[in-house]
Amino acid sequence: MSLPVSHAVDADGIGWDPAGGANGFTPETQAALRAATAALARATGTGPAAAPVKAVVVISAKEKIFIAGADLKWLSRLADAQEAVQMARAGQELFSQLAGLGVPVVCAIHGACAGGGYELALACTWRIASDAKETVIGLPETGLGLIPGWGGSTRLPRLIGAPAAVEHMLRAALVPAARALETGLVDELVPVADLKARAKAAALRLAAEGAPARATPPAPPADFFVAQRKLAAARLRGQPAPLVLLDTVEQGAGLPLDRALALEAEKFGSIAAGEVAKNLIQVFSLKEAGRKANLDAWFPPAAAPAPKAAPAAPFQIIGIIGAGVMGSGIAQWCATRGYGVMLCDTERPALENAIKVIRGLFDDMIRRGQTTHPAAHKAMGSIGVTTNLDDFDGCDMVIEAIVENVAAKQKLFAELSKIVQSDCVLASNTSALPIEELSAGAAGPERILGLHFFNPVSRMSLVELIVGRHTAAPAAAAGLAFAKVLGKSPVICRSSPGFLVTRVLFFYLNEACRLWEEGVPTPVIDAALHEWGWPMGPMRLIDEVGVDVTDFIFGEMEHYFPGRFQRTTICARLLAAGLKGRKNGASSGFYTYESRKELLNPAVAALAAPGPATMKAEAIVDRL
């Protein structure tokens, strides 16, 4: 059995340590890395039996991954705070051993470098990353209810400054290599083909000249941590990790490295074995399992190609019909993933507005560090617009995102199926309508399926892949592969009314409206669910979805589930008053949005029935 970590010394005195031979850190890989590092320590002259090693390069043996962090099963089995502290100290000591070799240590990063993988990189003298799209870097631990506990919470602020480090760690996301270079997470960006050679050159240079002096990052403003605590408490209610991270960074800033690391380990231990961390790790694990979704349960194995057999990028040109919120969002996201996009709408002004919206989405991604100006400019250039369906004859897939109306979608698919090539996959972004109804009258219904994206498309990872009664295995497999190329988490659903999300969500929203009709005020309902942990309350969510869309789906649910779903009337009453929510530029629904902060809409309050003066939040949550 081969070890997951090994080392070798070349003729130029460079020690090569392929520490990323395994996907993530386990006790076994840590032990192997510890042994390899100890052997290199002996070879550098810091131990007995010295040999002429001038520098060390840490590089992965994997083609598309560096190190994906600590094994989540290991983390989830932590029994108590003491065991968690011991785990943190062991990792810190290992990386300090690497940092203390007495020779330059260069980290050559290609592929995912996450969590403990980047904490290892932080312990190195110099960090070089490949410019490949697979290379993403960062410390996402707060998203798992943890803080970086193997030195990341201490070393990153000392490298790039507390404000930038805190922003990165609280965002809990990996960033592309180019963004990592901009923010100082890495020191060089090189073509992947040159990574090994450039890493060796850097190692020899550092061995000959020494490491360049790094400027000490300026201290953060006096009120920085106070402001960050307020933001974290407001945005991430019920999650201790962000506040623990802020305490760790603030308290460790003035300490020597060894004492700061000890503090970090104690802080890590205080939350790592808690219920919040265990639950968030479980949620992450379930999401990752969802990314491996396949069609085995939907088609006989001979009929459905396995996911690995599906093409990595099944399409090149994506057509999108409907330049509203969803159509614009889908177009923008497809462009970010390298597809050519043709966006169609019957109204030229709608297309012009869509281009403005898409530019704004790219600007937002740049601000968030999710892309760069050159990449955004290139993606923007891949989007074309048209008012003519005939321009879709060269598309590999067409997604419709028009009004939720069966007749309109049927007519569109019937026309479209005569224009596109016979192997073009057709998809509907419908949130509730059965696919077989929409494909009635279309040529080739076996190539029609549902791809239900969620708003905002650029931030919501979920997509429902709806298999209709007539959908064939090749179309479904292509749709699944497409969703994965987009970086989404596909959930495969049968074509039944409401699919999965809408069926669950709109029963919830309808019951919230029933509470309102019984006299419970809008802010009381929303506050109860917001405090419980939802990003927003149900009435606020209706405004975002659109009062018109909500009322339409209420009607569909009542039609398909007679006796089980009794439609409330408040959304119809809001529509009659011209209140559509916040969608498509509308400024009023349950709230008004003309100021920078949403305000309770007095026009809606005037429609409310007299009801209970108070209703406990717990009772509202239980009801919903």
Coordinates of C-alpha atoms in Angstrom, one line a residue:
M1 CA 0.0 0.0 0.0
S2 CA 1.5 3.4 -1.0
L3 CA 1.6 6.3 1.4
P4 CA -0.6 9.3 0.6
V5 CA 2.5 11.6 1.1
S6 CA 6.0 11.1 -0.1
H7 CA 9.1 13.1 -0.7
A8 CA 12.2 13.0 -2.9
V9 CA 15.3 15.2 -3.4
D10 CA 16.4 16.1 -6.9
A11 CA 19.9 16.8 -8.3
D12 CA 19.6 20.5 -7.6
G13 CA 19.0 20.0 -3.9
I14 CA 15.2 20.6 -4.0
G15 CA 13.1 18.5 -1.8
W16 CA 9.8 17.6 -3.5
D17 CA 6.9 16.9 -1.1
P18 CA 3.7 15.9 -2.9
A19 CA 1.6 16.5 0.2
G20 CA -1.6 16.7 -1.7
G21 CA -1.6 13.1 -2.8
A22 CA -4.8 12.6 -0.9
N23 CA -8.1 14.6 -1.3
G24 CA -8.0 15.9 2.3
F25 CA -6.3 15.7 5.6
T26 CA -7.0 12.6 7.8
P27 CA -5.0 11.4 10.8
E28 CA -3.2 9.1 8.4
T29 CA -2.3 11.7 5.9
Q30 CA -1.2 14.0 8.7
A31 CA 1.1 11.2 10.0
A32 CA 2.5 10.7 6.6
L33 CA 3.2 14.4 6.1
R34 CA 4.8 14.6 9.5
A35 CA 7.1 11.7 8.6
A36 CA 8.0 13.3 5.2
T37 CA 8.6 16.7 6.8
A38 CA 10.8 15.1 9.5
A39 CA 12.9 13.4 6.8
L40 CA 13.3 16.7 5.0
A41 CA 14.3 18.3 8.2
R42 CA 17.1 15.8 8.6
A43 CA 18.1 16.5 5.0
T44 CA 18.2 20.3 5.4
G45 CA 20.7 20.2 8.1
T46 CA 18.3 21.0 10.9
G47 CA 18.6 17.4 12.1
P48 CA 21.2 14.7 12.1
A49 CA 22.4 13.0 8.8
A50 CA 22.2 16.3 6.9
A51 CA 22.1 16.2 3.1
P52 CA 22.4 19.2 0.7
V53 CA 18.7 20.2 0.5
K54 CA 18.5 23.9 -0.4
A55 CA 14.7 24.4 -0.4
V56 CA 11.4 22.4 -0.4
V57 CA 8.5 22.4 -2.8
V58 CA 5.1 21.2 -1.7
I59 CA 3.1 20.1 -4.7
S60 CA 0.0 17.9 -5.3
A61 CA 0.1 14.5 -7.0
K62 CA -3.5 15.0 -8.1
E63 CA -4.3 16.4 -11.5
K64 CA -7.1 18.7 -10.4
I65 CA -6.8 19.1 -6.6
F66 CA -4.2 20.4 -4.2
I67 CA -5.8 19.7 -0.8
A68 CA -9.5 20.0 0.0
G69 CA -9.0 20.5 3.7
A70 CA -9.7 18.3 6.7
D71 CA -11.8 15.2 6.2
L72 CA -15.4 16.1 7.2
K73 CA -16.1 12.7 8.8
W74 CA -13.1 13.3 11.1
L75 CA -14.4 16.7 12.0
S76 CA -18.0 15.4 12.6
R77 CA -16.7 12.8 15.0
L78 CA -15.1 15.3 17.4
A79 CA -16.6 14.3 20.8
D80 CA -15.8 17.4 22.9
A81 CA -13.9 20.7 23.1
Q82 CA -10.8 19.1 24.5
E83 CA -10.5 16.7 21.5
A84 CA -11.1 19.5 19.1
V85 CA -8.3 21.6 20.7
Q86 CA -6.0 18.6 20.5
M87 CA -6.8 18.2 16.8
A88 CA -6.1 21.9 16.2
R89 CA -2.8 21.8 18.0
A90 CA -1.7 18.7 16.1
G91 CA -2.3 20.4 12.8
Q92 CA -0.7 23.7 13.9
E93 CA 2.4 21.8 15.1
L94 CA 2.7 19.9 11.8
F95 CA 2.6 23.1 9.8
S96 CA 5.0 24.9 12.2
Q97 CA 7.3 21.9 11.6
L98 CA 7.1 22.6 7.9
A99 CA 7.6 26.4 8.4
G100 CA 10.6 25.7 10.7
L101 CA 12.7 23.6 8.2
G102 CA 15.2 26.4 8.0
V103 CA 15.1 26.5 4.2
P104 CA 12.6 28.2 1.8
V105 CA 9.4 26.2 1.4
V106 CA 7.5 26.9 -1.8
C107 CA 3.8 25.8 -2.1
A108 CA 2.8 25.0 -5.7
I109 CA -1.0 25.1 -5.9
H110 CA -3.1 23.6 -8.7
G111 CA -6.7 22.7 -8.1
A112 CA -8.8 23.2 -5.0
C113 CA -6.8 24.5 -2.1
A114 CA -9.3 24.8 0.7
G115 CA -9.3 25.1 4.5
G116 CA -6.4 23.0 5.9
G117 CA -4.9 22.9 2.4
Y118 CA -4.5 26.7 2.4
E119 CA -3.4 26.7 6.0
L120 CA -0.5 24.5 4.9
A121 CA 0.2 27.0 2.2
L122 CA 0.2 29.8 4.7
A123 CA 3.0 28.1 6.6
C124 CA 5.2 28.1 3.5
T125 CA 7.6 30.8 2.5
W126 CA 6.2 31.4 -1.0
R127 CA 2.9 30.5 -2.7
I128 CA 2.6 29.9 -6.5
A129 CA -0.8 29.1 -8.0
S130 CA -1.7 27.9 -11.5
D131 CA -4.0 30.0 -13.5
A132 CA -6.3 27.1 -14.3
K133 CA -10.0 27.4 -13.7
E134 CA -9.8 24.4 -11.3
T135 CA -7.6 26.4 -9.0
V136 CA -9.7 27.9 -6.3
I137 CA -8.3 29.0 -2.9
G138 CA -9.4 30.0 0.5
L139 CA -10.6 29.4 4.0
P140 CA -14.3 28.6 4.0
E141 CA -14.5 27.2 7.5
T142 CA -17.1 29.6 8.9
G143 CA -19.6 28.2 6.5
L144 CA -19.2 24.9 8.4
G145 CA -19.6 26.5 11.8
L146 CA -15.9 26.5 12.4
I147 CA -12.9 28.8 12.3
P148 CA -9.6 28.0 10.6
G149 CA -7.8 26.2 13.4
W150 CA -4.5 25.0 11.8
G151 CA -3.0 28.5 11.7
G152 CA -5.2 30.2 9.2
S153 CA -7.0 32.5 11.6
T154 CA -3.6 33.7 12.8
R155 CA -1.4 33.7 9.7
L156 CA -3.7 35.2 7.1
P157 CA -4.3 38.5 9.0
R158 CA -0.5 38.8 9.4
L159 CA -0.1 38.2 5.7
I160 CA -2.8 40.5 4.2
G161 CA -4.1 42.5 7.1
A162 CA -7.0 41.9 9.5
P163 CA -9.7 43.7 7.4
A164 CA -9.0 41.7 4.2
A165 CA -8.5 38.5 6.1
V166 CA -11.7 38.8 8.0
E167 CA -13.7 39.7 4.9
H168 CA -12.3 36.6 3.2
M169 CA -12.9 34.2 6.1
L170 CA -16.4 35.5 6.8
R171 CA -17.4 35.1 3.2
A172 CA -16.6 31.4 3.6
A173 CA -16.0 30.9 -0.1
L174 CA -13.1 29.9 -2.3
V175 CA -11.8 32.5 -4.8
P176 CA -10.3 32.0 -8.3
A177 CA -6.6 32.0 -8.5
A178 CA -6.5 35.5 -10.2
R179 CA -8.5 36.9 -7.3
A180 CA -6.2 35.2 -4.8
L181 CA -3.3 36.9 -6.4
E182 CA -5.0 40.3 -6.2
T183 CA -5.8 39.9 -2.5
G184 CA -2.4 38.6 -1.6
L185 CA -3.4 35.0 -0.8
V186 CA -0.7 33.8 -3.3
D187 CA 2.5 35.4 -4.5
E188 CA 2.6 34.3 -8.2
L189 CA 0.2 33.1 -10.9
V190 CA 1.6 30.9 -13.6
P191 CA 0.3 28.7 -16.5
V192 CA -0.4 25.2 -15.2
A193 CA 2.2 23.7 -17.6
D194 CA 4.9 25.8 -16.0
L195 CA 3.9 25.3 -12.4
K196 CA 6.5 22.8 -11.5
A197 CA 9.4 24.6 -13.3
R198 CA 8.4 28.0 -11.9
A199 CA 8.1 26.5 -8.4
K200 CA 11.6 25.0 -8.6
A201 CA 13.0 28.3 -10.0
A202 CA 11.4 30.2 -7.1
A203 CA 12.8 27.7 -4.6
L204 CA 16.3 28.1 -6.0
R205 CA 16.0 31.9 -6.1
L206 CA 14.8 32.1 -2.5
A207 CA 17.5 29.7 -1.4
A208 CA 20.1 32.0 -3.0
E209 CA 18.7 35.4 -2.2
G210 CA 16.5 34.8 0.8
A211 CA 12.8 35.6 1.1
P212 CA 11.8 39.2 0.2
A213 CA 10.8 41.3 3.2
R214 CA 7.0 41.6 3.5
A215 CA 5.5 44.9 4.6
T216 CA 3.6 44.7 7.9
P217 CA -0.1 45.2 7.2
P218 CA -1.5 48.3 8.8
A219 CA -3.6 47.9 11.9
P220 CA -7.4 48.0 11.3
P221 CA -9.4 51.1 12.2
A222 CA -10.3 51.3 15.9
D223 CA -13.9 50.5 15.4
F224 CA -13.3 47.7 12.9
F225 CA -14.1 44.7 15.1
V226 CA -17.1 46.4 16.7
A227 CA -18.6 47.1 13.3
Q228 CA -17.9 43.5 12.1
R229 CA -19.5 42.0 15.1
K230 CA -22.7 44.0 14.5
L231 CA -22.7 42.9 10.9
A232 CA -22.1 39.2 11.7
A233 CA -24.7 39.2 14.4
A234 CA -27.3 40.7 12.0
R235 CA -26.5 38.5 9.0
L236 CA -25.6 35.2 10.6
R237 CA -27.9 34.9 13.5
G238 CA -27.5 31.8 15.7
Q239 CA -24.0 31.0 14.2
P240 CA -21.2 31.4 16.7
A241 CA -18.3 30.9 14.3
P242 CA -18.2 34.5 12.9
L243 CA -18.0 36.0 16.3
V244 CA -15.5 33.5 17.5
L245 CA -13.3 34.3 14.4
L246 CA -13.5 38.0 15.1
D247 CA -12.4 37.4 18.8
T248 CA -9.6 35.2 17.6
V249 CA -8.2 37.7 15.1
E250 CA -8.5 40.7 17.4
Q251 CA -7.1 39.0 20.5
G252 CA -4.3 37.2 18.6
A253 CA -3.1 40.3 16.7
G254 CA -0.7 41.5 19.4
L255 CA 0.5 38.1 20.6
P256 CA 3.7 36.2 19.5
L257 CA 2.9 33.6 16.9
D258 CA 3.1 30.6 19.3
R259 CA 0.7 32.2 21.8
A260 CA -1.7 33.4 19.0
L261 CA -1.8 29.8 17.7
A262 CA -2.6 28.5 21.1
L263 CA -5.4 31.0 21.4
E264 CA -6.7 29.9 18.0
A265 CA -6.7 26.3 19.0
E266 CA -8.8 27.1 22.1
K267 CA -11.2 29.1 20.1
F268 CA -11.5 26.4 17.5
G269 CA -12.2 23.9 20.2
S270 CA -15.0 26.0 21.8
I271 CA -17.2 25.5 18.7
A272 CA -15.9 22.6 16.7
A273 CA -17.7 19.9 18.6
G274 CA -20.9 21.9 19.0
E275 CA -24.3 21.2 17.4
V276 CA -24.2 24.1 15.0
A277 CA -20.9 22.9 13.5
K278 CA -22.1 19.3 13.2
N279 CA -25.3 20.4 11.6
L280 CA -23.6 22.7 9.1
I281 CA -21.1 20.0 8.2
Q282 CA -24.0 17.6 7.6
V283 CA -25.7 20.2 5.4
F284 CA -22.5 20.6 3.4
S285 CA -22.1 16.8 3.1
L286 CA -25.7 16.5 1.8
K287 CA -25.1 19.2 -0.8
E288 CA -21.9 17.4 -2.0
A289 CA -23.8 14.2 -2.2
G290 CA -26.4 16.0 -4.3
R291 CA -23.8 17.0 -6.8
K292 CA -23.3 13.3 -7.5
A293 CA -26.9 12.9 -8.5
N294 CA -27.5 10.5 -11.4
L295 CA -30.4 9.1 -13.4
D296 CA -30.2 5.5 -12.3
A297 CA -33.6 5.6 -10.6
W298 CA -35.3 7.3 -13.6
F299 CA -34.2 5.2 -16.5
P300 CA -32.9 1.6 -17.0
P301 CA -29.1 1.5 -16.8
A302 CA -28.9 0.7 -20.5
A303 CA -31.0 3.7 -21.4
A304 CA -29.4 6.3 -19.3
P305 CA -25.7 7.0 -19.7
A306 CA -23.9 7.2 -16.4
P307 CA -22.9 10.8 -15.3
K308 CA -19.2 10.1 -16.0
A309 CA -20.1 9.1 -19.6
A310 CA -22.0 12.3 -20.2
P311 CA -19.9 15.0 -22.0
A312 CA -18.1 17.4 -19.7
A313 CA -19.6 20.4 -21.6
P314 CA -22.5 19.0 -23.6
F315 CA -23.4 22.3 -25.3
Q316 CA -21.6 25.3 -26.8
I317 CA -24.5 27.8 -27.5
I318 CA -27.4 28.3 -25.2
G319 CA -30.6 30.1 -26.3
I320 CA -32.7 31.8 -23.7
I321 CA -36.2 33.1 -24.4
G322 CA -37.5 35.8 -22.1
A323 CA -35.4 38.8 -21.0
G324 CA -36.9 39.3 -17.6
V325 CA -35.3 38.7 -14.2
M326 CA -34.9 34.9 -14.7
G327 CA -33.9 35.0 -18.3
S328 CA -31.3 37.7 -17.7
G329 CA -29.9 35.8 -14.7
I330 CA -29.7 32.5 -16.6
A331 CA -28.0 34.2 -19.6
Q332 CA -25.4 35.9 -17.3
W333 CA -24.6 32.7 -15.5
C334 CA -24.2 30.6 -18.7
A335 CA -21.8 33.2 -20.0
T336 CA -19.7 33.1 -16.9
R337 CA -19.3 29.3 -17.5
G338 CA -18.0 29.8 -21.0
Y339 CA -21.1 29.3 -23.1
G340 CA -22.1 31.4 -26.0
V341 CA -25.6 32.8 -25.3
M342 CA -28.4 34.1 -27.5
L343 CA -31.1 36.0 -25.5
C344 CA -34.4 36.5 -27.2
D345 CA -37.4 38.7 -26.3
T346 CA -40.3 40.0 -28.4
E347 CA -39.6 43.6 -27.1
R348 CA -36.3 45.4 -27.9
P349 CA -36.5 47.6 -24.8
A350 CA -36.7 44.4 -22.7
L351 CA -33.5 43.2 -24.3
E352 CA -31.8 46.6 -23.7
N353 CA -32.8 46.5 -20.1
A354 CA -31.6 42.9 -19.8
I355 CA -28.1 43.9 -21.0
K356 CA -28.0 46.6 -18.3
V357 CA -29.1 44.0 -15.7
I358 CA -26.4 41.5 -16.8
R359 CA -23.7 44.2 -16.6
G360 CA -24.8 44.9 -13.1
L361 CA -24.6 41.2 -12.2
F362 CA -21.0 41.1 -13.5
D363 CA -20.2 44.2 -11.5
D364 CA -21.5 42.5 -8.4
M365 CA -19.4 39.4 -9.0
I366 CA -16.3 41.6 -9.4
R367 CA -17.1 43.3 -6.1
R368 CA -17.5 40.0 -4.4
G369 CA -14.2 38.7 -5.8
Q370 CA -15.9 36.0 -7.9
T371 CA -14.5 37.1 -11.2
T372 CA -12.2 39.6 -12.7
H373 CA -12.7 42.6 -15.1
P374 CA -11.1 40.8 -18.1
A375 CA -13.2 37.6 -17.4
A376 CA -16.4 39.6 -17.1
H377 CA -15.7 41.5 -20.3
K378 CA -15.0 38.3 -22.2
A379 CA -18.2 36.7 -20.8
M380 CA -20.3 39.8 -21.6
G381 CA -19.0 39.6 -25.2
S382 CA -20.4 36.1 -25.6
I383 CA -24.0 37.3 -25.1
G384 CA -26.0 38.2 -28.2
V385 CA -29.6 39.4 -28.4
T386 CA -32.4 38.9 -30.9
T387 CA -36.1 39.3 -31.3
N388 CA -36.3 36.5 -33.9
L389 CA -36.7 32.8 -32.9
D390 CA -35.1 31.8 -36.3
D391 CA -31.8 32.9 -34.8
F392 CA -31.9 29.8 -32.5
D393 CA -31.3 27.3 -35.3
G394 CA -27.7 26.9 -34.2
C395 CA -28.3 26.5 -30.5
D396 CA -27.5 23.3 -28.6
M397 CA -30.0 24.0 -25.9
V398 CA -32.8 26.5 -25.6
I399 CA -34.3 27.5 -22.2
E400 CA -37.6 29.4 -22.1
A401 CA -38.2 31.8 -19.2
I402 CA -41.4 33.5 -20.3
V403 CA -44.6 34.1 -18.4
E404 CA -46.0 31.2 -16.4
N405 CA -48.9 30.4 -18.8
V406 CA -49.5 26.9 -20.2
A407 CA -50.9 28.1 -23.5
A408 CA -48.0 30.5 -24.1
K409 CA -45.4 27.9 -23.4
Q410 CA -47.1 25.3 -25.5
K411 CA -47.2 27.7 -28.5
L412 CA -43.5 28.6 -28.0
F413 CA -42.3 25.0 -27.8
A414 CA -44.4 24.1 -30.9
E415 CA -42.8 26.9 -32.9
L416 CA -39.3 26.4 -31.5
S417 CA -39.3 22.7 -32.2
K418 CA -39.7 23.4 -35.9
I419 CA -36.7 25.8 -35.9
V420 CA -34.0 24.2 -33.9
Q421 CA -32.0 21.1 -34.9
S422 CA -33.4 17.7 -34.0
D423 CA -30.7 17.1 -31.4
C424 CA -31.3 20.5 -29.7
V425 CA -32.5 20.0 -26.1
L426 CA -35.5 22.2 -25.1
A427 CA -36.0 23.2 -21.4
S428 CA -38.5 25.2 -19.5
N429 CA -37.7 27.3 -16.4
T430 CA -41.3 26.8 -15.2
S431 CA -41.6 26.6 -11.4
A432 CA -44.8 24.6 -11.3
L433 CA -46.3 23.5 -14.6
P434 CA -46.1 19.8 -15.7
I435 CA -43.6 19.3 -18.5
E436 CA -45.8 17.0 -20.5
E437 CA -48.5 19.7 -20.7
L438 CA -46.0 22.2 -22.0
S439 CA -44.6 19.8 -24.6
A440 CA -48.0 19.0 -26.1
G441 CA -48.0 19.9 -29.7
A442 CA -44.2 20.1 -30.0
A443 CA -42.2 18.0 -32.4
G444 CA -39.9 15.7 -30.4
P445 CA -41.3 15.9 -26.9
E446 CA -38.7 13.4 -25.8
R447 CA -36.1 16.2 -25.8
I448 CA -38.1 18.6 -23.6
L449 CA -37.4 18.8 -19.9
G450 CA -37.6 21.2 -17.1
L451 CA -34.6 23.2 -15.7
H452 CA -36.0 25.4 -12.9
F453 CA -33.4 27.9 -11.7
F454 CA -33.9 30.1 -8.6
N455 CA -33.5 33.8 -8.2
P456 CA -30.9 35.2 -8.1
V457 CA -29.3 32.7 -10.4
S458 CA -25.8 33.8 -9.7
R459 CA -26.1 33.1 -6.0
M460 CA -28.6 30.2 -5.8
S461 CA -26.9 26.8 -6.3
L462 CA -30.1 24.8 -6.5
V463 CA -31.7 23.8 -9.8
E464 CA -34.5 21.4 -10.3
L465 CA -34.2 19.1 -13.3
I466 CA -37.7 17.9 -14.1
V467 CA -38.1 14.7 -16.0
G468 CA -41.4 14.7 -18.0
R469 CA -43.4 11.7 -18.9
H470 CA -42.0 11.8 -22.5
T471 CA -38.4 13.0 -21.6
A472 CA -35.9 10.6 -23.0
A473 CA -32.7 9.5 -21.2
P474 CA -30.2 11.3 -23.5
A475 CA -32.0 14.7 -23.0
A476 CA -32.1 14.1 -19.2
A477 CA -28.5 13.1 -19.1
A478 CA -27.4 16.2 -21.1
G479 CA -29.5 18.4 -18.9
L480 CA -27.9 16.9 -15.8
A481 CA -24.4 17.4 -17.1
F482 CA -25.2 20.9 -18.1
A483 CA -26.4 21.8 -14.6
K484 CA -23.2 20.4 -13.2
V485 CA -21.1 22.4 -15.6
L486 CA -22.9 25.5 -14.4
G487 CA -21.8 24.6 -10.9
K488 CA -25.3 24.1 -9.7
S489 CA -26.7 21.4 -7.3
P490 CA -29.3 19.6 -9.4
V491 CA -32.3 17.9 -7.7
I492 CA -34.0 15.5 -10.1
C493 CA -37.8 15.7 -9.9
R494 CA -40.7 13.9 -11.4
S495 CA -43.0 16.2 -13.5
S496 CA -45.7 16.6 -11.0
P497 CA -47.4 19.8 -9.9
G498 CA -45.1 22.2 -8.1
F499 CA -42.2 19.7 -8.4
L500 CA -40.3 19.8 -5.1
V501 CA -39.5 23.3 -4.0
T502 CA -42.6 25.0 -5.2
R503 CA -44.9 22.4 -3.7
V504 CA -43.2 22.8 -0.3
L505 CA -42.6 26.6 -0.4
F506 CA -46.1 27.7 -1.6
F507 CA -47.9 25.7 1.1
Y508 CA -45.7 27.6 3.5
L509 CA -46.4 31.0 1.8
N510 CA -50.1 30.3 1.6
E511 CA -50.3 29.5 5.3
A512 CA -48.4 32.8 6.1
C513 CA -51.0 34.7 4.0
R514 CA -53.7 32.9 6.0
L515 CA -52.1 34.2 9.2
W516 CA -52.2 37.7 7.7
E517 CA -55.9 37.3 6.8
E518 CA -56.5 36.2 10.4
G519 CA -55.1 39.6 11.5
V520 CA -51.5 38.8 12.4
P521 CA -49.5 41.9 11.1
T522 CA -47.0 41.6 8.3
P523 CA -43.9 42.6 10.4
V524 CA -44.9 40.2 13.2
I525 CA -45.0 37.3 10.8
D526 CA -41.8 38.2 9.0
A527 CA -39.9 38.9 12.3
A528 CA -40.8 35.5 13.7
L529 CA -39.3 33.6 10.8
H530 CA -36.4 36.0 10.4
E531 CA -35.4 35.5 14.0
W532 CA -35.9 31.8 13.7
G533 CA -33.1 31.9 11.1
W534 CA -34.6 32.4 7.6
P535 CA -32.9 35.0 5.5
M536 CA -36.2 36.8 5.2
G537 CA -39.8 36.3 6.3
P538 CA -42.6 34.9 4.0
M539 CA -44.3 38.2 3.2
R540 CA -41.0 39.8 2.2
L541 CA -40.2 36.7 0.1
I542 CA -43.6 37.0 -1.7
D543 CA -42.5 40.5 -2.7
E544 CA -39.2 39.1 -4.1
V545 CA -40.9 36.3 -6.0
G546 CA -43.6 38.6 -7.3
V547 CA -47.2 38.9 -6.0
D548 CA -48.4 38.0 -9.5
V549 CA -46.3 34.8 -9.7
T550 CA -47.3 33.9 -6.1
D551 CA -51.0 34.3 -6.8
F552 CA -50.7 32.3 -10.0
I553 CA -49.0 29.4 -8.3
F554 CA -51.5 29.5 -5.5
G555 CA -54.2 29.0 -8.2
E556 CA -52.2 26.1 -9.7
M557 CA -51.8 24.4 -6.3
E558 CA -55.5 24.7 -5.6
H559 CA -56.3 23.3 -9.0
Y560 CA -53.9 20.3 -8.7
F561 CA -54.5 19.7 -5.0
P562 CA -58.3 20.2 -4.4
G563 CA -59.2 19.8 -0.8
R564 CA -55.6 19.9 0.4
F565 CA -54.7 23.5 -0.7
Q566 CA -57.2 26.3 -0.1
R567 CA -56.0 29.4 -1.8
T568 CA -55.8 32.7 0.2
T569 CA -57.0 35.9 -1.4
I570 CA -54.6 38.6 -0.2
C571 CA -52.3 38.3 -3.3
A572 CA -55.2 38.7 -5.6
R573 CA -56.3 41.7 -3.6
L574 CA -52.8 43.2 -3.9
L575 CA -52.8 42.7 -7.6
A576 CA -56.2 44.4 -7.9
A577 CA -54.6 47.4 -6.2
G578 CA -51.7 47.4 -8.6
L579 CA -49.2 46.0 -6.1
K580 CA -46.8 43.4 -7.6
G581 CA -44.0 43.4 -5.1
R582 CA -40.4 44.1 -6.0
K583 CA -40.2 42.1 -9.2
N584 CA -39.4 43.7 -12.6
G585 CA -39.0 47.2 -11.2
A586 CA -42.2 47.2 -9.2
S587 CA -41.8 49.2 -6.0
S588 CA -44.6 48.1 -3.8
G589 CA -46.1 44.9 -2.3
F590 CA -46.4 44.1 1.3
Y591 CA -43.5 46.6 1.6
T592 CA -42.5 49.6 -0.3
Y593 CA -39.0 49.8 -1.8
E594 CA -38.7 53.4 -3.0
S595 CA -36.3 54.3 -0.2
R596 CA -33.0 52.5 0.6
K597 CA -34.8 50.4 3.3
E598 CA -38.1 48.5 2.8
L599 CA -41.0 50.0 4.7
L600 CA -44.3 48.5 5.6
N601 CA -46.8 49.4 2.9
P602 CA -49.7 51.4 4.4
A603 CA -52.0 50.4 1.5
V604 CA -51.6 46.7 2.5
A605 CA -52.0 47.4 6.2
A606 CA -55.4 49.1 5.4
L607 CA -56.6 45.8 3.8
A608 CA -55.8 43.8 6.9
A609 CA -58.5 42.3 9.1
P610 CA -58.6 43.0 12.8
G611 CA -56.9 40.2 14.6
P612 CA -55.0 39.3 17.7
A613 CA -53.0 42.1 19.2
T614 CA -50.1 39.7 19.7
M615 CA -49.1 36.2 18.6
K616 CA -46.0 34.6 20.0
A617 CA -43.2 34.0 17.5
E618 CA -43.0 30.4 18.6
A619 CA -46.6 29.9 17.7
I620 CA -46.1 31.5 14.3
V621 CA -43.1 29.3 13.6
D622 CA -44.9 26.2 14.6
R623 CA -47.9 27.1 12.4
L624 CA -45.7 27.7 9.4

